[in-house]
mmCIF file of C-alpha atoms in Angstrom:
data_model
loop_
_atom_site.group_PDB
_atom_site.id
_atom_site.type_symbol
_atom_site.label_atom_id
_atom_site.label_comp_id
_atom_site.label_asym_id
_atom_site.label_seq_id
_atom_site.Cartn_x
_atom_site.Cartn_y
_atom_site.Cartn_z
ATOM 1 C CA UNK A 22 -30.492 13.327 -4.657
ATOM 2 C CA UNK A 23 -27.793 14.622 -2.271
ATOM 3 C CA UNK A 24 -23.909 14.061 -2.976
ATOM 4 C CA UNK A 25 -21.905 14.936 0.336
ATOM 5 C CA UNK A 26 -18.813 15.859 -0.505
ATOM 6 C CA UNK A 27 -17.933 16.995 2.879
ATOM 7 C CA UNK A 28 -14.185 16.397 4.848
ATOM 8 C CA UNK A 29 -15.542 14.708 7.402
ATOM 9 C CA UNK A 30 -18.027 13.445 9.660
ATOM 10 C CA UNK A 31 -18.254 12.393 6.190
ATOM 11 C CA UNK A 32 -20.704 10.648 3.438
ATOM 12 C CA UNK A 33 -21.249 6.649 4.130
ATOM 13 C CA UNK A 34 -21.891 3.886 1.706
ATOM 14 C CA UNK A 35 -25.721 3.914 1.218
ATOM 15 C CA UNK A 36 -25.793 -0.242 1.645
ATOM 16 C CA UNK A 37 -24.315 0.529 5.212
ATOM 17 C CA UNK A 38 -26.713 3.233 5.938
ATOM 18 C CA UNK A 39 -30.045 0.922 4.702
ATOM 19 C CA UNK A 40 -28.348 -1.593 6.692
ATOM 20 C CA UNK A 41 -28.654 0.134 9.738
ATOM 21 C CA UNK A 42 -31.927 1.184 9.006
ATOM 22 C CA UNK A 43 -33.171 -1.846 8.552
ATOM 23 C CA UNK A 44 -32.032 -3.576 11.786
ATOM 24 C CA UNK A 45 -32.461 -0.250 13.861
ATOM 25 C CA UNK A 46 -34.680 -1.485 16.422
ATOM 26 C CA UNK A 47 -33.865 -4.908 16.124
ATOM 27 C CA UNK A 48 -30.406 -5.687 15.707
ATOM 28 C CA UNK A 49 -28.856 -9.300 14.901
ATOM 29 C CA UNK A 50 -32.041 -10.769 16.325
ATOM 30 C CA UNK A 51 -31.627 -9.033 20.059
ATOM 31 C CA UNK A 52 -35.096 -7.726 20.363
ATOM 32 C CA UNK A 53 -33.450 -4.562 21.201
ATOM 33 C CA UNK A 54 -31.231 -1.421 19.092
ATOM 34 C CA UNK A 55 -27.684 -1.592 19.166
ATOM 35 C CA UNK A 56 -27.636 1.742 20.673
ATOM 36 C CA UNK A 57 -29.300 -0.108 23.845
ATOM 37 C CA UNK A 58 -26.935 -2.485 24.280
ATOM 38 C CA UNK A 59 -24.868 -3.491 26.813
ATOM 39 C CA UNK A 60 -21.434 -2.947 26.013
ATOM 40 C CA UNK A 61 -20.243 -6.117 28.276
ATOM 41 C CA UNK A 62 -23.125 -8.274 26.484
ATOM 42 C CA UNK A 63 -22.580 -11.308 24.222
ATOM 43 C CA UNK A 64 -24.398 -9.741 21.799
ATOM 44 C CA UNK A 65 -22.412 -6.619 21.782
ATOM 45 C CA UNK A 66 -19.014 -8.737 21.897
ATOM 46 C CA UNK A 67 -20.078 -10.568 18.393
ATOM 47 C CA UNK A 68 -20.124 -6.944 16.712
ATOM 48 C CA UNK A 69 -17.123 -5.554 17.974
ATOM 49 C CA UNK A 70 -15.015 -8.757 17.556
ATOM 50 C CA UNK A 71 -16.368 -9.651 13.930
ATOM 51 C CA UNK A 72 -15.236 -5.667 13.009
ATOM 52 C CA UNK A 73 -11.904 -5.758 14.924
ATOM 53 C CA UNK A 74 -11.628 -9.793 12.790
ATOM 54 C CA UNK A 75 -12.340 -8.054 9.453
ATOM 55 C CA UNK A 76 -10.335 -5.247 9.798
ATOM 56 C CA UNK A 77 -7.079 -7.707 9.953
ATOM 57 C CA UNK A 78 -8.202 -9.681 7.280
ATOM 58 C CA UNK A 79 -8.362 -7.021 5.187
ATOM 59 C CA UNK A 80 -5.038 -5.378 6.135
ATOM 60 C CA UNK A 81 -3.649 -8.299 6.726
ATOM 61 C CA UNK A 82 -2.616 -7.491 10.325
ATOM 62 C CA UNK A 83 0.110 -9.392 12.016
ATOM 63 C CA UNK A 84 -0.386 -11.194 15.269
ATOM 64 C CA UNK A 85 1.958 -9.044 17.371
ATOM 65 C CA UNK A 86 -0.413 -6.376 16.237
ATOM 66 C CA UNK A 87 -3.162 -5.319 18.548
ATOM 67 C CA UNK A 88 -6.476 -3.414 17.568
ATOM 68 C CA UNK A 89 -7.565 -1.272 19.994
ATOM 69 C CA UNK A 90 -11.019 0.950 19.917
ATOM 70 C CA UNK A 91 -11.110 4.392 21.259
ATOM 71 C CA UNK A 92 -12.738 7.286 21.422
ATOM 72 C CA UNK A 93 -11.542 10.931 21.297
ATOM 73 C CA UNK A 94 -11.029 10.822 17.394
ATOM 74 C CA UNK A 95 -7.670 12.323 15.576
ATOM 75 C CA UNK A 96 -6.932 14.931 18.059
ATOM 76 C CA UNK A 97 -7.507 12.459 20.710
ATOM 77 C CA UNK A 98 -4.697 10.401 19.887
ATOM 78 C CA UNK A 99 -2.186 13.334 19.085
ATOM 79 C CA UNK A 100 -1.616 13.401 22.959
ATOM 80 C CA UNK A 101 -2.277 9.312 23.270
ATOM 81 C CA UNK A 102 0.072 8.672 21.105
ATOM 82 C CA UNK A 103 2.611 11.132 22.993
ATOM 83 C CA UNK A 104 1.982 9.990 26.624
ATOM 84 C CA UNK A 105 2.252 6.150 25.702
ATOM 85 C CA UNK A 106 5.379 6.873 23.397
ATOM 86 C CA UNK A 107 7.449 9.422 24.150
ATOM 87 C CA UNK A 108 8.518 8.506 27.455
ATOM 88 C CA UNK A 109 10.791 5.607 25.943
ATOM 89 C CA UNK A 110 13.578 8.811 24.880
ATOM 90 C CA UNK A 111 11.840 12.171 26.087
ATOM 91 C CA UNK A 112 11.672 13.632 22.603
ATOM 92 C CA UNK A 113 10.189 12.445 19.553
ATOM 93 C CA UNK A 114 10.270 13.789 15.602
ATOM 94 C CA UNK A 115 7.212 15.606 13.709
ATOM 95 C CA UNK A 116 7.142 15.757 9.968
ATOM 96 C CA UNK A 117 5.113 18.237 9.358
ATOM 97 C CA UNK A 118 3.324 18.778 5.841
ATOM 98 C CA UNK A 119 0.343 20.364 6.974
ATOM 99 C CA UNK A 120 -2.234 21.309 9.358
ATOM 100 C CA UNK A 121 -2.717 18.606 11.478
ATOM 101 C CA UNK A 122 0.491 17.379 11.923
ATOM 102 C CA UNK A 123 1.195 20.521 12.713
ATOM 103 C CA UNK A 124 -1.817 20.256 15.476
ATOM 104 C CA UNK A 125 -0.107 17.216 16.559
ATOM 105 C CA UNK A 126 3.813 18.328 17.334
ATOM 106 C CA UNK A 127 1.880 21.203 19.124
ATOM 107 C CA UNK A 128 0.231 18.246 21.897
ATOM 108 C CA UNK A 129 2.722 16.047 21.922
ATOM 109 C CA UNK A 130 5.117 19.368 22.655
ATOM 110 C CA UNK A 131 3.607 19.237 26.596
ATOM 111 C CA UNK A 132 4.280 15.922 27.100
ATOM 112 C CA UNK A 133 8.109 15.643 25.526
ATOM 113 C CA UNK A 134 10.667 17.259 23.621
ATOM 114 C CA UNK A 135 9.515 18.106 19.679
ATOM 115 C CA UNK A 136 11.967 18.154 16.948
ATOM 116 C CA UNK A 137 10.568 18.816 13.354
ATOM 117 C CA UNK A 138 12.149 17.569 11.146
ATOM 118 C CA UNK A 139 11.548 20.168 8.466
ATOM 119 C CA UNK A 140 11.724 23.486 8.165
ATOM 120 C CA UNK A 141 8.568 25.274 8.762
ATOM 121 C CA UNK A 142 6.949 26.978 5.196
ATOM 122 C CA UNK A 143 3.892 29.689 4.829
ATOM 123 C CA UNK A 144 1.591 27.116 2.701
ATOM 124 C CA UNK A 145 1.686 23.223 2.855
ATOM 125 C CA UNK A 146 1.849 22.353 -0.698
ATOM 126 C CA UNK A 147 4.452 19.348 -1.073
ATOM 127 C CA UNK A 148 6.439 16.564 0.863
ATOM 128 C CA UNK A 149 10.281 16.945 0.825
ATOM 129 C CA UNK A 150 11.869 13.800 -0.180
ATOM 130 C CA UNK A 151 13.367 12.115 2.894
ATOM 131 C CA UNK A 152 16.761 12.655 2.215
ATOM 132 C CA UNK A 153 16.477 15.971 3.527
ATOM 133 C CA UNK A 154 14.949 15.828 6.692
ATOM 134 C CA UNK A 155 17.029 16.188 10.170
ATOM 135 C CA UNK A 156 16.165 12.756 12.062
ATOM 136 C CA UNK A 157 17.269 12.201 15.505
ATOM 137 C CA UNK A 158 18.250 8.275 15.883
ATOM 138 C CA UNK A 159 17.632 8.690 19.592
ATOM 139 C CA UNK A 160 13.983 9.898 18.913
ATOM 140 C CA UNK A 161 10.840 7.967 20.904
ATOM 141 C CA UNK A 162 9.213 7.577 17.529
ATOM 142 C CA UNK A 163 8.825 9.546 14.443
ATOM 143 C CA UNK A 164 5.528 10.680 13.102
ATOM 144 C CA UNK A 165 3.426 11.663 10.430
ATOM 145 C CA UNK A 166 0.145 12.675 8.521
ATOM 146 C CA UNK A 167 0.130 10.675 5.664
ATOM 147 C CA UNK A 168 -3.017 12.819 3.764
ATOM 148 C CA UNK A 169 -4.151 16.020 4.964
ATOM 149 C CA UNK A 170 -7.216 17.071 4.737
ATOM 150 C CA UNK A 171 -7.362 21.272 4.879
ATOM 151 C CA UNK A 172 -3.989 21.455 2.108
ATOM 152 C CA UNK A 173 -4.876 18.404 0.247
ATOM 153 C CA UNK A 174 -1.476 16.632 0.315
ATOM 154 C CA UNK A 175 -0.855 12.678 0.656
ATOM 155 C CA UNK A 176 2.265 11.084 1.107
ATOM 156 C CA UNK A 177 3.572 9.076 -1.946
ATOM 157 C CA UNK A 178 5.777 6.878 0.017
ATOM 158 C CA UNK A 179 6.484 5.821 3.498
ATOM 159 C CA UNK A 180 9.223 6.647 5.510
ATOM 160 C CA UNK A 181 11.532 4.468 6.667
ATOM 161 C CA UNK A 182 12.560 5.511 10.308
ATOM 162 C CA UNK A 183 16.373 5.396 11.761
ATOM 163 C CA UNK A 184 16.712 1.731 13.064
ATOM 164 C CA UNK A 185 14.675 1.109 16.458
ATOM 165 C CA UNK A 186 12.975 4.146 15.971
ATOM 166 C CA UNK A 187 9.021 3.535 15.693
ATOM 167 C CA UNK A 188 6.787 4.654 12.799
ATOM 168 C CA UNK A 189 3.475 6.533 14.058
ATOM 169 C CA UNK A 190 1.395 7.558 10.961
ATOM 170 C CA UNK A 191 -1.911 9.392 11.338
ATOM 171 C CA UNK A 192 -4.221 7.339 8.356
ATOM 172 C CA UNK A 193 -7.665 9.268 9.581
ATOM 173 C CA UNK A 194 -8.479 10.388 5.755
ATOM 174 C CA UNK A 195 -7.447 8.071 3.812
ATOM 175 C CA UNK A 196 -7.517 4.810 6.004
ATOM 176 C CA UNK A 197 -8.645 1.908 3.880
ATOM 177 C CA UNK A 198 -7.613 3.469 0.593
ATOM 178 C CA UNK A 199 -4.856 2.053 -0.167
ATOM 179 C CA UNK A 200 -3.036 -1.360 0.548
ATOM 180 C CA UNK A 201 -0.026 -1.052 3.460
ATOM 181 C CA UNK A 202 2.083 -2.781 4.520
ATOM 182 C CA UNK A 203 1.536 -2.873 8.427
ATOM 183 C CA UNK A 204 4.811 -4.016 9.564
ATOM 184 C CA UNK A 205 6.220 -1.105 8.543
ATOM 185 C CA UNK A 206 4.737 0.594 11.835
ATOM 186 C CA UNK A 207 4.396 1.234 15.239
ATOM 187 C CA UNK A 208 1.380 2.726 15.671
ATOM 188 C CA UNK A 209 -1.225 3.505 13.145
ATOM 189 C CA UNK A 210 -4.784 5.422 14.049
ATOM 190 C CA UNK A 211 -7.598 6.574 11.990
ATOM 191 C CA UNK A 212 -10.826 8.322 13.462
ATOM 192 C CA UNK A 213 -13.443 6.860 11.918
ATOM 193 C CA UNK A 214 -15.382 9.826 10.655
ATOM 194 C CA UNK A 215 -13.414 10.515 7.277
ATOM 195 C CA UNK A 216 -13.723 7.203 5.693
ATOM 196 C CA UNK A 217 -14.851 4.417 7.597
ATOM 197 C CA UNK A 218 -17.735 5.101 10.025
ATOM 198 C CA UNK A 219 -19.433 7.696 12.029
ATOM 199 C CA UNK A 220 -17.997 10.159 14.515
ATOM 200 C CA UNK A 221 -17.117 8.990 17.666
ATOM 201 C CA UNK A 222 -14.811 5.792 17.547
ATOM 202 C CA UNK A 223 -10.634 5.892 16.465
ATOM 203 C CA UNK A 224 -9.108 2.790 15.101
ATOM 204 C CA UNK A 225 -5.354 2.442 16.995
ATOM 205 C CA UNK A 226 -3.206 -0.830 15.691
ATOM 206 C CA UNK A 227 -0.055 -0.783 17.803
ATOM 207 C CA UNK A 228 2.634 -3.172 17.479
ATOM 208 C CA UNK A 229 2.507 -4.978 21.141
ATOM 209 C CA UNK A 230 5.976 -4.172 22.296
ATOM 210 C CA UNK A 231 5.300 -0.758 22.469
ATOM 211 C CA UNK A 232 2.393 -1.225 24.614
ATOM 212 C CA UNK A 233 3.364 -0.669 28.433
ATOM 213 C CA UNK A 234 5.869 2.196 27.899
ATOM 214 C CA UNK A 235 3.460 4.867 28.861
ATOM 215 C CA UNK A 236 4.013 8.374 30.796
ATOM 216 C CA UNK A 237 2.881 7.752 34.497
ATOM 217 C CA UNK A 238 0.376 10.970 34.141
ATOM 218 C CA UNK A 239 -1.119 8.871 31.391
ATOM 219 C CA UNK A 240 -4.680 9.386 31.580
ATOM 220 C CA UNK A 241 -6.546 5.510 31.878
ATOM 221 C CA UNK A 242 -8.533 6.355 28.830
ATOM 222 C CA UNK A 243 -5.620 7.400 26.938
ATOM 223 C CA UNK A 244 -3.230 4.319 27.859
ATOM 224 C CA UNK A 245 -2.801 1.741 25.454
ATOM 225 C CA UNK A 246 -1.758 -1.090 27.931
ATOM 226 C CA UNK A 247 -5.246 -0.612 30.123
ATOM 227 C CA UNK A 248 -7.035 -0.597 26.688
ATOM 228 C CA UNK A 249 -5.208 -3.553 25.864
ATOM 229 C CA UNK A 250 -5.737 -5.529 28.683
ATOM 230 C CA UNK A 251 -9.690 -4.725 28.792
ATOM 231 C CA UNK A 252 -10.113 -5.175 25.174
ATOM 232 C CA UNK A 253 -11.076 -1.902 24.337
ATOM 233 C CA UNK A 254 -13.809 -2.108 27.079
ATOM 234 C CA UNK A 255 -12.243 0.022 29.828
ATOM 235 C CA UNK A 256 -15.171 2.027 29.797
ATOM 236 C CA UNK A 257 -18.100 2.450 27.668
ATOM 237 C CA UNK A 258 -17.001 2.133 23.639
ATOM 238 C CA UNK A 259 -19.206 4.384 21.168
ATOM 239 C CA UNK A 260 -21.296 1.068 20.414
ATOM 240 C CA UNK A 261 -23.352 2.437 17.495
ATOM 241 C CA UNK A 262 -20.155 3.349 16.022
ATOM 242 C CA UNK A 263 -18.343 0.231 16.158
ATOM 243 C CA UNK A 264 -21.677 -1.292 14.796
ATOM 244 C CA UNK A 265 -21.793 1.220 11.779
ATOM 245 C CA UNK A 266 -17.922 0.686 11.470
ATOM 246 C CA UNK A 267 -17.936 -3.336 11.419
ATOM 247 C CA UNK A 268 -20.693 -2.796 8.349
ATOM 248 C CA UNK A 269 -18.577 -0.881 6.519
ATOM 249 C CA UNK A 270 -15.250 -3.328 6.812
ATOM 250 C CA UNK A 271 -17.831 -5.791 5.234
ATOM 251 C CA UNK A 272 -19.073 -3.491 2.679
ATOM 252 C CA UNK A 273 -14.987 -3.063 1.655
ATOM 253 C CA UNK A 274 -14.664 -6.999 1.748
ATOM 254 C CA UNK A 275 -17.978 -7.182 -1.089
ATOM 255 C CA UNK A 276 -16.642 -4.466 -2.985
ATOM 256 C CA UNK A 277 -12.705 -5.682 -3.783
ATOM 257 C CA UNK A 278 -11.531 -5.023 -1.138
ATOM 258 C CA UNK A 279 -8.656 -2.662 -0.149
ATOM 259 C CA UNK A 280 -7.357 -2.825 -4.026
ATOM 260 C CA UNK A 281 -10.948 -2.426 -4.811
ATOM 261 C CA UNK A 282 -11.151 0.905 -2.560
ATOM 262 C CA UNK A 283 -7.888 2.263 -4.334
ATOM 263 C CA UNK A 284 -8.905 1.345 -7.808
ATOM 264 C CA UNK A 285 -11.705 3.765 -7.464
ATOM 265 C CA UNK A 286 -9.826 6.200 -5.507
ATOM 266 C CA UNK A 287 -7.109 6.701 -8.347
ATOM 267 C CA UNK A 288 -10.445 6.688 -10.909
ATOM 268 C CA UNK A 289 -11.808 9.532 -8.799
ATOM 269 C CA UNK A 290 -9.106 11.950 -8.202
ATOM 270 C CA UNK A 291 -7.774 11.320 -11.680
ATOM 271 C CA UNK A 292 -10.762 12.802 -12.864
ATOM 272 C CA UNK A 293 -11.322 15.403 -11.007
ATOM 273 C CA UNK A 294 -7.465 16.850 -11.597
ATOM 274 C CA UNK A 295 -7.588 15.841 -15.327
ATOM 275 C CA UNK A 296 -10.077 18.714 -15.742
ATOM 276 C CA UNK A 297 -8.093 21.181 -13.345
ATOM 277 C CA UNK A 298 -4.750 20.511 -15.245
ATOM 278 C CA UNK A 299 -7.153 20.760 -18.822
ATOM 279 C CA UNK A 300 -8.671 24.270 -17.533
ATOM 280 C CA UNK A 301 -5.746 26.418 -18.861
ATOM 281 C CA UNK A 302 -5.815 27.558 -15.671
ATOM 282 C CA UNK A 303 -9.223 28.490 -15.007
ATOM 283 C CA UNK A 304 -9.400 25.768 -12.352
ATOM 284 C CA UNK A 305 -6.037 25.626 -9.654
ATOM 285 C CA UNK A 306 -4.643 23.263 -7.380
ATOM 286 C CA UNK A 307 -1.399 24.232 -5.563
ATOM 287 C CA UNK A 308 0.201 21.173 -4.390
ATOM 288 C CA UNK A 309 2.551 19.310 -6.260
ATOM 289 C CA UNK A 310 1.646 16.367 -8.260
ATOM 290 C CA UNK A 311 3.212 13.600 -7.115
ATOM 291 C CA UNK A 312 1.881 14.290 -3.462
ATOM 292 C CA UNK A 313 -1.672 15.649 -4.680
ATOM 293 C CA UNK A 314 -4.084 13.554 -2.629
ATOM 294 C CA UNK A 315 -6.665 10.660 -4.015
ATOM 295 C CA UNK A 316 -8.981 11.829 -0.740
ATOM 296 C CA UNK A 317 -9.602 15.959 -0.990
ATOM 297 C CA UNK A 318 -9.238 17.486 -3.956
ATOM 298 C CA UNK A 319 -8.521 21.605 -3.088
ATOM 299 C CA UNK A 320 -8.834 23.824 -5.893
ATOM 300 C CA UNK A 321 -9.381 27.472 -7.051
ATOM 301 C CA UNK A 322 -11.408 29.141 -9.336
ATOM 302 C CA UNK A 323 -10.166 32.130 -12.165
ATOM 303 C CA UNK A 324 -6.541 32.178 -10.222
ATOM 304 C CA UNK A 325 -4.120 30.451 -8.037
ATOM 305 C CA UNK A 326 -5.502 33.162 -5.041
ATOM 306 C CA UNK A 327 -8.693 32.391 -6.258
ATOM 307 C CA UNK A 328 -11.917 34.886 -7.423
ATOM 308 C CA UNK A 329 -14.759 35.276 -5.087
ATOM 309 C CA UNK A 330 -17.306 35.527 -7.069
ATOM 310 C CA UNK A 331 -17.181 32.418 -9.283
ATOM 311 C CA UNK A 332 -16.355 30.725 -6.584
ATOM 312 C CA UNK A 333 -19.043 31.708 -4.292
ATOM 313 C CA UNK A 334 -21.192 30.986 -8.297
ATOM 314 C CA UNK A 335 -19.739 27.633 -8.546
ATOM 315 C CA UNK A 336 -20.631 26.739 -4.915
ATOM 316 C CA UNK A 337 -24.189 27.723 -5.536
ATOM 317 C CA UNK A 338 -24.641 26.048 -8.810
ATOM 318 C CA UNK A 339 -23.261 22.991 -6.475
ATOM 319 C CA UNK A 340 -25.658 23.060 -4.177
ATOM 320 C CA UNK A 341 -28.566 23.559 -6.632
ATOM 321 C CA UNK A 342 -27.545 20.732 -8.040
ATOM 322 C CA UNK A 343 -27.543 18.365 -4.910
ATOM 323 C CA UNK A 344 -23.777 18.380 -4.309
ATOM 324 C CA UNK A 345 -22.785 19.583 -1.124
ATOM 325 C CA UNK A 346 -19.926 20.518 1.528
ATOM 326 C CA UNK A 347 -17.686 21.347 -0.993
ATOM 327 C CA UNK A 348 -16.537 24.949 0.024
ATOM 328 C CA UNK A 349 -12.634 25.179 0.837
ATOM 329 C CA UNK A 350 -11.396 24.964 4.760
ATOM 330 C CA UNK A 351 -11.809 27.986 6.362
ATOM 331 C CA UNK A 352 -7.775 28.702 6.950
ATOM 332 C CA UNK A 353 -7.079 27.861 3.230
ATOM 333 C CA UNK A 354 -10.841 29.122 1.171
ATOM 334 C CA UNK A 355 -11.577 28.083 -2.207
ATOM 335 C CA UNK A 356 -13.641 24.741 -3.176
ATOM 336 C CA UNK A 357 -12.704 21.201 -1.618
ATOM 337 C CA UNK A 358 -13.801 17.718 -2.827
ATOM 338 C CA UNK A 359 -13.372 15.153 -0.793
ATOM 339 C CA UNK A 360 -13.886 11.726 -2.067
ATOM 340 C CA UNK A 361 -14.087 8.992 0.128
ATOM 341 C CA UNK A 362 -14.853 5.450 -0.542
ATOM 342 C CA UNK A 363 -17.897 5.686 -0.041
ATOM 343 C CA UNK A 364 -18.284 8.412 -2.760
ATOM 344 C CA UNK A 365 -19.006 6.486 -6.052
ATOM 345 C CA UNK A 366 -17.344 7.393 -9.550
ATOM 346 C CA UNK A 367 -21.185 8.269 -10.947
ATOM 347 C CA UNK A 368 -21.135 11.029 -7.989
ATOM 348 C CA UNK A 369 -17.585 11.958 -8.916
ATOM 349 C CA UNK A 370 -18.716 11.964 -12.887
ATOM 350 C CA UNK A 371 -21.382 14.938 -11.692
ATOM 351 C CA UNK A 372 -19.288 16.593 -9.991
ATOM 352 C CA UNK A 373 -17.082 16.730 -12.969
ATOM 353 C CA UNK A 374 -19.755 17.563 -15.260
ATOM 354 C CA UNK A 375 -20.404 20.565 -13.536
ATOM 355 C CA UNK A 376 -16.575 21.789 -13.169
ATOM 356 C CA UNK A 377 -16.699 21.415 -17.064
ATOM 357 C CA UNK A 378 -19.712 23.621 -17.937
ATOM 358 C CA UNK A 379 -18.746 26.038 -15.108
ATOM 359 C CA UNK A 380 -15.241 26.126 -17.150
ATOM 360 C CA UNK A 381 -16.754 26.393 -20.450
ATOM 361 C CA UNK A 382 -19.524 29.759 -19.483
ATOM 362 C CA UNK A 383 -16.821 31.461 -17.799
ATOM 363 C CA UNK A 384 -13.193 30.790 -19.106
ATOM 364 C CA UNK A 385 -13.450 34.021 -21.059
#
């Protein structure tokens, strides 16, 4: 048996996967494979409407909330998000706590004027408190990673913007975690690939009276209002996708639902840090607790900088056990474990059964 602990295109839920297996070639009774079907078919229409229906019942979505589909993932949206936004002021604020927020003030930075709102640090390893950031009440919107993925770090609350100043949050790791409270936003995204679906296809809910504000260079496949107004349909979704996507919004539903998803999320990460703060040190994780995230778990081995050749040990012993992708990002090193919804707490107990006889052969 194989345990994928990778960051993402990342593991699914096994029900999903026989799912699609099963109805490969035949799908909902068409005669034909989803991945043959014509996006502007009644067929097709059933699957991506049922997904885009479950999705707001499960996050409870207002009405002046629209779901649109798009492709392009994360990084996509980091200039979408600029070139339908920014435009309302000319300049917009970044918090950045890690990489990809980081990634993001960088595109949005052609399109508009960037403030960040912090000052920029060496390692990513905590979230200043709000009090101390430098706002600008005249901002387009402000926005923000709430869990990144290469440092590990998750927001523990969420920020409350100057009035009439939109809240854009990047949710692409930990999307369907957690309950939220959707009014609290303008824009949310999540590309699918961390926790809810395959590659390919990037969630966007934007309240609707920010559609329509867009740059004029606004690329058509990038602009919210012709999305909008073709129901996600202005050119050729990633069907297959949005079919593996709509299973998993009904695998949530049958398994508790969002509180379901974060119950085992806290179960998860609490055991996985329980034996890193146990190891005397042995095992390390640099960010601070309170912001330590539930969906990748970054650690060293033998010392905060880490020792090469346990680690490179402890990676092996992984993989000879059937756990794998769990090596650190590249621009940080070490071991990451990234559990997803989709990664059960019997998956999460092996995982954690090796950490604790690596610990005990080699703590002295």
């Amino acid at each position: 048996m194989v345990i994928n602990f990778a960051a993402g295109p990342a593991k699914l839920p096994e029900e999903v996967l026989r799912d699609v297996q099963k109805n490969l070639l035949d799908c909902n009774g068409s005669g034909i494979s989803v991945m043959e079907m014509s996006h502007r078919s009644s067929n097709y229409a059933k699957i991506q409407e049922t997904a885009i229906a479950d999705l707001r019942a499960l996050l409870n979505i207002p009405s002046n909330y629209k779901v649109l589909l798009m492709q392009g993932g994360g990084t996509g949206q980091f200039a979408a998000v600029a070139f339908n936004l920014i435009g309302r002021s000319g300049s917009a604020d970044y918090v950045i706590t890690g990489s990809w927020s980081s990634k993001a003030a960088k595109e949005a930075a052609q399109y508009g004027k960037v403030n960040a709102v912090l000052p920029k640090v060496s390692k990513y390893v905590e979230v200043p408190r709000q009090s101390t950031w430098q706002t600008d009440p005249k901002a387009s919107y402000i926005y923000y990673c709430d869990n990144e993925t290469v440092e590990g770090v998750e927001f523990d609350f969420v920020p409350v913007p100057p009035t009439g100043v939109p809240l854009v949050c990047d949710m692409s790791s930990n999307f369907l975690s957690r309950p939220i409270d959707v009014t609290k936003f303008g824009v949310i995204f999540a590309g699918a690939q961390k926790n809810i679906g395959p590659a390919g296809t990037t969630v966007i809910i934007v309240r609707d009276d920010l559609i329509g504000q867009h740059l004029k260079t606004t690329p058509s496949i990038l602009n919210f209002e012709l999305m909008d107004k073709n129901s996600s349909l202005l050119n050729t979704p990633p069907t297959f996708g949005i079919y593996v996507m709509g299973l998993v919004f009904q695998w949530i539903k049958r398994n508790g639902g969002i509180e379901g998803m974060a119950e085992r999320s806290r179960a998860k990460s609490q055991l996985i840090y329980n034996i890193i703060d146990q190891s005397n040190g042995f095992y390390y994780c640099p960010v601070e607790r309170n912001v330590r995230s539930r969906m990748n778990v970054p650690f060293r081995i033998g010392s905060a900088t880490g020792n090469d050749a346990l680690e490179k040990e402890f990676l092996a012993k992984a993989e000879a056990e059937g756990m794998i992708q769990l090596k650190g990002h590249r621009s940080v090193g070490g071991i990451r474990a990234s559990l997803y919804n989709a990664i059960t707490l019997p998956e999460t107990q092996q995982l954690a059964k090796l950490m604790l006889a690596f610990y005990e052969n080699n703590k002295n």
